[in-house]
Amino acid sequence: MKRVAVIGAGMSRFGELWNMSFRDIVISAGLEALEDANLEGREIEAMYVGNMSAGRFIAQEHVSALIADYSGLASINIPAIRVEAGDASGGVALKEAYIAVASGIHDIVIAAGVEKVTDVGSSSEIMDSSIDKEWEAFNGATLAGLFAMMARLHMHEYGSSEEDLARISVKNHRNAVNNPKAQFRREITVESVLNSPYVAEPLKVLDSAPISDGAAVLILASEDVARKYTDTPVFLDAVVQSSDYLALQNRRDILEMRAVKTATRKALKLAGCSLDDVGVFELHDSFTVTEMLLYENVGIAERGRGHEAIRDGVVEIGGGKPVNPSGGLKACGHAVGATGIRQAVEIVYQLRGDAGKRQVDAEIGMAVNIGGTGATAVASVFRR
Amino acid sequence: MLPRFWRKIKYRYNLVGTKCENCGSIYYPPRNICPECRRKSRMVEVELGEKGRVVTYTVIHDVPESSKLMKPYVVGIVELDSGARVTAQIVEDPERVRIGSRVRAVFRKYGEEGEDGIIYYGTKFVLDE
């Protein structure tokens, strides 16, 4: 196995990008990454694109070829592969790209993620197709509803509160103020979260990440090749994907995300470090409760004590375990198929010292991207 | 629009699941392969009974377009006394539903495809106290 490095990173703005088409969005992210890596483009050997639902959001399938074409890579005939794993599509694209380089098959590849959601389609109903359509959604459950059921159970068993969840949203909005690519660069208050309308009790509008347009791109290279382009590569030391039962009802323990537990522990082991060594996290916060459950399942907090991590400030930028300095999905925006790559881009910026006013001092960073209610989890560990 | 074969699935109307005779685990919806035993699976159909308790629940306010007339509605995960778990609507005043509430299954309409389209039916639950 070859050691894998990141030599370029880029992302589009996230949000309602009315003036940009699907191809515009992904190309803007790709150009930024190429410029960052100082590549011309011809050096790219393969491309892996995370995309959840272009077929329903913009009625366009075959987006692998579309993106290869419009990024000028069809003329050099490289393989372009679309990857779908619900809102973990970006994370899985990163894993596929990582394997391609680690295996020695390719030297330089693109890991991209893109989603365009504001053109056609009903975004929340399309998001509900990442849960079991036949046995959960048919019976009235929504993605928000299932996370709400987890939140209700956590509150019942461990005494967490709607205020605790609101604090997670407030933290992520505060962090996003210093992220020029974020969708919502404004602070909010606990009161405004609590006063926003219910989506699915006890979760409210301001507990929920927006469904956004956006794209993010990483360029990966084998270590020997990377040294030709940069003296300070960030290494991608592990990317691990795990799965769990698709439907929440089939998991014996509704608050345990076994895919997350398996992926994070394996990733740390492969990277040769412990959770204590990780100085910055990007954790999937499709809803505030998602982030709280990830504190517990990643191991930042003990089972049943995720809410204490936010109460005690551990997960703030100035705390011991900073989570989502970018603003997370909540404030940065959740461009579904792009999210896993967008999280990785933030970790790369953090480890290179390029994160500006949201900078955290860390040697090692971890990103965790999940699909649906956790049927897919991807954990990646980066080291500078 | 739902795939039409769904409405033909009898398990949607009757709480019938599968039991693996090799390990004793019960599954709903039914499975062809036991996730615990895989190739050693010996799956047989079992009646799951109609009574159970609420494991957790929510009140959905942001409802899919197809369910807007029901807004808001309660949906929960119910654990049947046989051990199987079902995600289903609980047709009660949200204020009366609690974690641990006893419930029983009823046959109810879930939706329809327009005025002339097919009607979807399935299992919902009511309080049984």
XYZ file of C-alpha atoms in Angstrom:
513
model
C 0.000 0.000 0.000
C 1.155 3.481 -0.828
C 0.740 6.367 1.547
C -1.838 8.847 0.223
C -1.520 12.628 0.370
C -3.855 15.502 -0.387
C -2.228 17.941 -2.800
C -5.199 20.112 -3.630
C -8.525 21.148 -2.126
C -11.351 23.344 -3.298
C -15.029 23.980 -2.886
C -17.804 26.069 -4.341
C -19.910 28.302 -2.190
C -22.690 26.345 -0.513
C -26.263 27.546 -0.600
C -29.020 28.326 -3.068
C -26.863 28.885 -6.121
C -29.565 30.034 -8.525
C -27.082 31.450 -11.017
C -25.061 28.270 -11.317
C -25.882 24.997 -13.039
C -24.846 21.561 -11.804
C -21.805 21.670 -14.063
C -20.877 25.247 -13.093
C -20.877 24.296 -9.434
C -18.643 21.263 -9.718
C -16.261 22.988 -12.138
C -15.822 25.961 -9.791
C -14.781 23.581 -6.994
C -12.557 21.565 -9.329
C -10.711 24.613 -10.701
C -10.006 25.825 -7.204
C -8.566 22.416 -6.284
C -6.418 22.253 -9.443
C -5.093 25.733 -8.785
C -4.377 24.788 -5.184
C -2.419 21.715 -6.352
C -0.784 23.677 -9.148
C -1.892 21.060 -11.661
C -2.793 21.726 -15.241
C -5.366 18.935 -15.331
C -3.698 16.452 -17.630
C -2.015 14.768 -14.660
C -5.364 13.435 -13.369
C -5.765 9.683 -13.886
C -9.257 9.017 -12.527
C -12.191 10.757 -10.944
C -14.623 9.604 -8.241
C -17.761 11.699 -7.836
C -20.099 11.475 -4.848
C -23.650 12.347 -5.854
C -26.811 11.177 -4.156
C -29.652 11.985 -6.456
C -28.989 13.984 -9.613
C -31.593 11.766 -11.274
C -34.315 13.203 -9.058
C -32.925 16.642 -8.232
C -32.082 17.673 -11.820
C -33.326 14.683 -13.862
C -29.804 13.979 -15.037
C -28.172 10.569 -14.747
C -24.783 9.640 -16.163
C -23.251 12.520 -14.228
C -19.859 10.797 -14.111
C -19.422 11.353 -17.850
C -20.975 14.809 -17.665
C -18.494 15.987 -15.052
C -15.505 14.385 -16.809
C -16.583 16.135 -19.989
C -17.088 19.620 -18.560
C -13.951 19.481 -16.441
C -11.973 18.892 -19.614
C -10.994 15.358 -18.681
C -13.025 13.496 -21.280
C -10.495 14.601 -23.876
C -7.863 12.578 -22.024
C -10.322 9.705 -21.629
C -9.927 9.081 -17.894
C -12.391 6.882 -16.030
C -15.026 8.854 -14.087
C -17.063 6.961 -11.512
C -20.184 8.164 -9.729
C -20.673 6.900 -6.191
C -24.015 6.831 -4.342
C -24.491 6.161 -0.644
C -27.225 8.564 0.442
C -25.729 11.604 2.121
C -22.520 9.597 2.663
C -21.919 9.617 -1.118
C -19.044 12.093 -0.814
C -17.375 10.097 1.936
C -17.590 6.910 -0.090
C -16.200 8.696 -3.173
C -13.245 9.728 -1.010
C -12.778 6.124 0.086
C -12.810 4.874 -3.513
C -10.301 7.532 -4.547
C -8.117 6.643 -1.566
C -8.120 2.949 -2.496
C -7.203 3.782 -6.094
C -4.078 5.642 -4.980
C -3.164 3.442 -1.999
C -3.319 0.362 -4.221
C -0.847 1.836 -6.684
C -3.290 1.659 -9.590
C -3.349 5.444 -9.971
C -0.939 8.175 -8.874
C -3.165 11.256 -8.989
C -6.970 11.153 -8.708
C -9.867 13.472 -8.001
C -12.352 12.859 -5.199
C -15.340 15.099 -5.746
C -18.836 15.539 -4.407
C -21.650 17.598 -5.870
C -25.360 18.174 -5.471
C -27.737 20.640 -7.101
C -31.037 20.590 -5.278
C -32.797 23.871 -5.901
C -33.789 23.407 -9.554
C -36.443 20.704 -9.547
C -37.734 18.094 -7.187
C -38.985 18.227 -3.629
C -35.778 18.188 -1.642
C -37.092 16.816 1.649
C -38.956 13.973 -0.047
C -35.831 13.085 -1.980
C -33.845 13.123 1.262
C -36.359 10.632 2.648
C -35.220 8.156 0.005
C -32.051 7.622 2.065
C -34.184 5.798 4.655
C -36.081 2.556 3.963
C -38.723 3.820 1.540
C -40.814 0.684 1.716
C -40.945 0.105 5.480
C -40.134 3.485 7.054
C -41.125 6.273 4.638
C -44.272 4.504 3.397
C -45.446 4.237 6.989
C -45.073 7.965 7.574
C -41.488 8.289 8.762
C -39.233 10.985 7.347
C -35.473 11.359 7.774
C -36.125 14.167 10.251
C -38.763 12.029 11.966
C -36.358 9.158 12.574
C -33.712 11.466 14.043
C -36.481 13.039 16.117
C -37.320 9.582 17.482
C -33.673 9.158 18.467
C -33.689 12.582 20.114
C -36.880 11.737 22.033
C -35.394 8.478 23.296
C -32.120 10.165 24.330
C -34.038 12.837 26.246
C -36.175 10.159 27.909
C -33.254 7.954 28.921
C -30.502 10.460 29.656
C -32.118 13.809 30.408
C -30.804 15.762 27.446
C -33.017 18.687 26.447
C -34.161 20.743 23.498
C -31.855 23.521 24.806
C -28.853 21.175 24.581
C -29.619 20.454 20.951
C -30.151 24.157 20.264
C -26.662 24.891 21.636
C -25.171 22.643 18.940
C -26.903 24.681 16.256
C -25.776 27.949 17.874
C -22.151 26.709 18.004
C -22.127 25.710 14.351
C -23.642 29.009 13.235
C -21.066 30.910 15.283
C -18.247 28.953 13.615
C -19.642 29.538 10.127
C -19.379 33.314 10.512
C -15.675 32.893 9.733
C -16.158 30.534 6.791
C -16.449 32.494 3.517
C -17.975 29.470 1.714
C -20.716 28.841 4.285
C -24.392 29.236 3.466
C -25.382 30.920 6.754
C -22.731 33.294 8.034
C -24.717 34.683 10.930
C -25.070 33.896 14.590
C -28.304 32.637 16.056
C -29.461 32.255 19.647
C -30.760 29.326 21.673
C -34.087 31.187 21.879
C -34.371 31.523 18.112
C -33.762 27.776 17.701
C -36.332 26.949 20.380
C -38.854 29.338 18.833
C -38.497 28.002 15.293
C -41.324 25.709 14.114
C -41.216 21.977 14.704
C -40.157 19.788 11.785
C -40.641 16.582 13.760
C -40.899 16.923 17.539
C -38.554 17.603 19.311
C -36.547 18.787 16.277
C -37.161 22.226 14.833
C -36.285 24.029 11.623
C -33.132 25.454 13.229
C -32.095 21.972 14.413
C -31.984 20.902 10.763
C -29.286 21.367 8.148
C -30.476 23.055 4.952
C -30.458 21.027 1.750
C -28.042 23.013 -0.358
C -26.318 23.311 -3.698
C -22.575 22.887 -3.632
C -19.507 20.929 -4.585
C -16.160 20.092 -3.047
C -13.044 18.540 -4.524
C -9.873 16.963 -3.177
C -6.906 15.900 -5.277
C -5.121 12.850 -3.924
C -1.678 11.650 -4.889
C 0.699 8.939 -3.775
C 3.326 10.246 -1.344
C 6.252 10.105 -3.798
C 4.281 11.987 -6.453
C 2.913 14.450 -3.888
C 6.438 15.521 -2.927
C 6.896 16.872 -6.458
C 4.018 19.281 -5.936
C 4.272 20.312 -2.312
C 6.686 20.311 0.607
C 3.858 20.207 3.119
C 1.328 17.578 2.061
C -1.512 16.597 4.354
C -1.704 12.820 4.542
C -4.901 10.861 4.335
C -3.909 8.008 6.628
C -7.187 6.075 6.626
C -10.665 6.099 5.142
C -12.991 3.395 6.431
C -16.584 2.762 5.418
C -19.053 0.648 7.403
C -22.692 -0.289 7.055
C -25.597 -0.997 9.373
C -29.240 -2.030 9.001
C -30.937 0.456 6.668
C -34.069 0.814 8.780
C -33.730 2.213 12.294
C -36.352 -0.241 13.576
C -34.012 -3.144 12.818
C -31.193 -1.870 15.015
C -31.497 -3.404 18.451
C -30.154 -0.246 20.066
C -31.639 2.843 18.491
C -29.011 5.196 19.938
C -26.032 3.078 18.971
C -24.590 3.806 15.512
C -22.602 0.676 14.918
C -21.413 1.756 11.478
C -19.942 4.895 13.055
C -18.332 2.942 15.882
C -16.792 0.411 13.525
C -15.580 2.938 10.952
C -14.031 5.364 13.459
C -12.236 2.694 15.466
C -10.863 0.949 12.401
C -9.766 4.275 10.914
C -7.897 5.263 14.084
C -6.218 1.864 14.176
C -5.157 2.071 10.531
C -3.857 5.597 11.081
C -1.914 4.401 14.117
C -3.338 6.900 16.569
C -5.955 7.186 19.292
C -8.944 9.475 19.623
C -6.938 11.546 22.113
C -4.512 12.454 19.316
C -7.274 13.935 17.147
C -7.373 17.699 17.514
C -10.180 18.650 15.146
C -13.381 16.966 13.968
C -15.916 17.469 11.207
C -18.943 15.385 12.228
C -22.134 14.866 10.225
C -24.807 17.130 11.721
C -27.761 16.667 9.397
C -29.706 17.456 12.578
C -28.401 18.715 15.913
C -29.182 15.343 17.465
C -27.056 13.668 14.788
C -24.027 15.600 16.006
C -24.835 14.782 19.643
C -25.148 11.064 18.871
C -21.857 11.209 16.970
C -20.100 12.650 20.054
C -21.103 9.429 21.789
C -20.561 6.962 18.986
C -17.228 8.442 17.871
C -16.142 8.419 21.520
C -15.799 12.137 22.310
C -18.434 11.644 25.023
C -19.576 8.576 26.930
C -22.862 6.921 26.066
C -25.752 9.041 27.315
C -23.538 12.067 27.960
C -23.314 13.680 24.530
C -25.263 16.694 25.753
C -22.611 17.338 28.421
C -19.992 17.831 25.690
C -21.921 20.808 24.340
C -22.916 22.114 27.797
C -19.267 22.018 28.938
C -17.893 23.614 25.768
C -15.609 20.667 24.930
C -16.701 20.767 21.286
C -16.227 24.524 20.788
C -13.319 25.841 18.716
C -11.549 26.741 21.953
C -12.438 23.424 23.635
C -10.488 20.182 23.848
C -12.383 18.458 21.020
C -13.448 21.090 18.494
C -16.290 19.822 16.301
C -17.350 21.474 13.039
C -15.197 24.608 12.979
C -16.501 25.065 9.401
C -20.044 25.499 10.661
C -20.954 21.903 9.903
C -23.825 20.842 7.697
C -26.079 23.104 9.760
C -24.531 26.445 8.871
C -22.067 25.641 6.116
C -24.858 23.887 4.184
C -25.609 20.254 3.345
C -25.032 19.769 -0.373
C -25.801 16.124 0.170
C -23.379 14.288 -2.158
C -20.712 16.951 -1.583
C -20.824 16.888 2.197
C -18.305 14.094 2.828
C -15.733 15.827 0.625
C -16.573 19.259 2.053
C -15.846 17.946 5.554
C -12.497 16.567 4.327
C -11.628 19.900 2.678
C -12.178 21.647 6.019
C -9.888 19.181 7.834
C -7.214 19.750 5.181
C -7.492 23.551 5.599
C -7.266 23.143 9.365
C -4.162 20.948 9.238
C -2.429 23.230 6.725
C -3.160 26.292 8.850
C -5.352 27.791 6.143
C -8.553 28.118 8.183
C -8.270 31.806 8.994
C -10.267 33.011 11.964
C -11.718 29.563 12.612
C -8.261 27.981 12.865
C -7.738 25.196 15.400
C -4.272 23.974 16.362
C -4.209 20.288 15.418
C -1.823 17.687 13.993
C -4.524 15.102 13.280
C -8.111 15.580 12.151
C -11.078 13.283 11.635
C -14.152 13.565 9.411
C -17.247 11.398 9.852
C -19.897 11.384 7.121
C -23.038 9.252 7.470
C -25.839 8.244 5.161
C -29.490 8.363 6.241
C -29.821 7.477 9.921
C -26.405 5.804 9.918
C -26.763 2.846 7.550
C -23.501 4.040 5.995
C -20.647 5.684 7.858
C -17.306 6.850 6.527
C -14.524 7.922 8.889
C -11.320 9.462 7.592
C -8.172 10.440 9.461
C -5.812 13.144 8.193
C -2.383 14.024 9.520
C -0.133 16.973 8.678
C -45.661 7.314 -6.899
C -44.872 4.015 -5.307
C -43.910 0.826 -7.081
C -47.195 -1.062 -7.572
C -45.926 -4.367 -6.276
C -45.844 -2.880 -2.788
C -49.578 -3.021 -2.335
C -49.502 -6.714 -3.043
C -47.199 -7.384 -0.140
C -49.387 -9.178 2.405
C -46.931 -8.441 5.209
C -47.886 -4.785 4.985
C -51.471 -5.522 6.052
C -50.963 -8.427 8.395
C -48.140 -8.361 10.871
C -46.444 -11.450 9.516
C -42.684 -11.680 9.748
C -40.065 -14.368 9.563
C -38.349 -16.385 12.230
C -34.995 -18.059 11.801
C -35.355 -21.562 13.192
C -31.596 -21.796 13.419
C -31.083 -18.930 15.896
C -34.623 -17.992 16.923
C -34.424 -14.351 15.771
C -37.616 -12.728 14.513
C -37.661 -10.190 11.682
C -40.136 -7.657 10.362
C -40.366 -6.986 7.501
C -39.714 -10.583 6.466
C -36.278 -11.554 5.226
C -35.083 -14.365 3.027
C -31.770 -14.575 4.826
C -31.150 -14.300 8.569
C -28.531 -11.558 9.116
C -27.129 -13.585 12.022
C -26.933 -17.018 10.380
C -26.743 -16.185 6.669
C -26.309 -19.498 4.806
C -27.439 -21.511 7.795
C -30.715 -19.541 7.897
C -33.964 -21.519 8.180
C -36.645 -18.895 7.679
C -40.317 -19.583 8.364
C -43.262 -17.191 8.444
C -44.644 -16.262 11.856
C -47.591 -14.229 13.072
C -46.196 -11.405 15.159
C -49.358 -10.569 17.081
C -50.974 -7.171 17.143
C -50.008 -5.795 20.525
C -46.905 -4.041 21.649
C -45.418 -0.911 23.207
C -44.023 2.372 21.910
C -40.198 2.371 21.901
C -40.013 5.975 20.713
C -42.112 8.335 18.609
C -42.320 11.773 17.059
C -44.974 14.160 15.794
C -44.294 14.995 12.155
C -45.088 18.609 11.217
C -43.068 18.915 8.009
C -45.008 16.212 6.190
C -44.572 14.764 2.720
C -46.931 16.308 0.118
C -48.855 13.032 -0.067
C -49.687 13.167 3.651
C -50.564 16.834 4.027
C -54.167 16.161 5.031
C -52.966 14.180 8.037
C -50.683 16.936 9.341
C -49.453 16.730 12.015
C -49.327 13.008 12.649
C -47.618 10.697 15.110
C -45.206 8.050 13.921
C -43.244 5.728 16.132
C -41.265 2.554 16.452
C -43.433 -0.082 18.104
C -41.989 -3.216 19.653
C -44.515 -6.019 19.353
C -44.767 -8.444 22.255
C -43.209 -11.056 19.977
C -40.064 -8.914 19.806
C -40.305 -7.582 16.251
C -40.210 -3.838 15.685
C -42.410 -1.859 13.302
C -42.234 1.772 12.161
C -45.810 2.970 11.833
C -48.236 5.783 12.442
C -49.974 5.956 15.787
C -53.441 7.390 15.222
C -53.990 9.222 18.493
C -53.850 12.699 19.943
C -50.080 13.386 20.213
C -50.572 14.491 23.820
C -51.691 10.998 24.821
C -48.746 9.094 23.338
C -45.765 8.292 25.578
C -42.644 6.147 25.369
C -43.843 2.831 26.793
C -47.534 3.312 25.846
C -49.342 0.028 25.074
C -50.655 -0.076 21.523
C -52.453 -2.437 19.158
C -52.382 -2.750 15.376
C -55.256 -1.609 13.149
C -55.805 -1.692 9.389
C -55.842 1.817 7.943
C -55.464 3.839 4.767
C -52.020 5.355 4.220
C -52.548 7.363 1.056
C -53.748 7.487 -2.512
C -52.527 8.372 -5.952
C -54.970 11.113 -6.861
C -58.763 10.770 -7.094
C -58.750 7.907 -9.558
C -55.487 6.289 -8.516
C -54.849 3.346 -6.281
C -55.256 3.596 -2.521
C -52.529 2.448 -0.178
C -53.394 0.596 2.988
C -51.235 -0.641 5.794
C -50.861 -1.130 9.522
C -51.210 1.705 12.021
C -51.505 1.557 15.797
C -53.942 2.886 18.384
C -53.507 3.136 22.148
C -54.522 -0.047 23.962
C -54.972 1.122 27.536
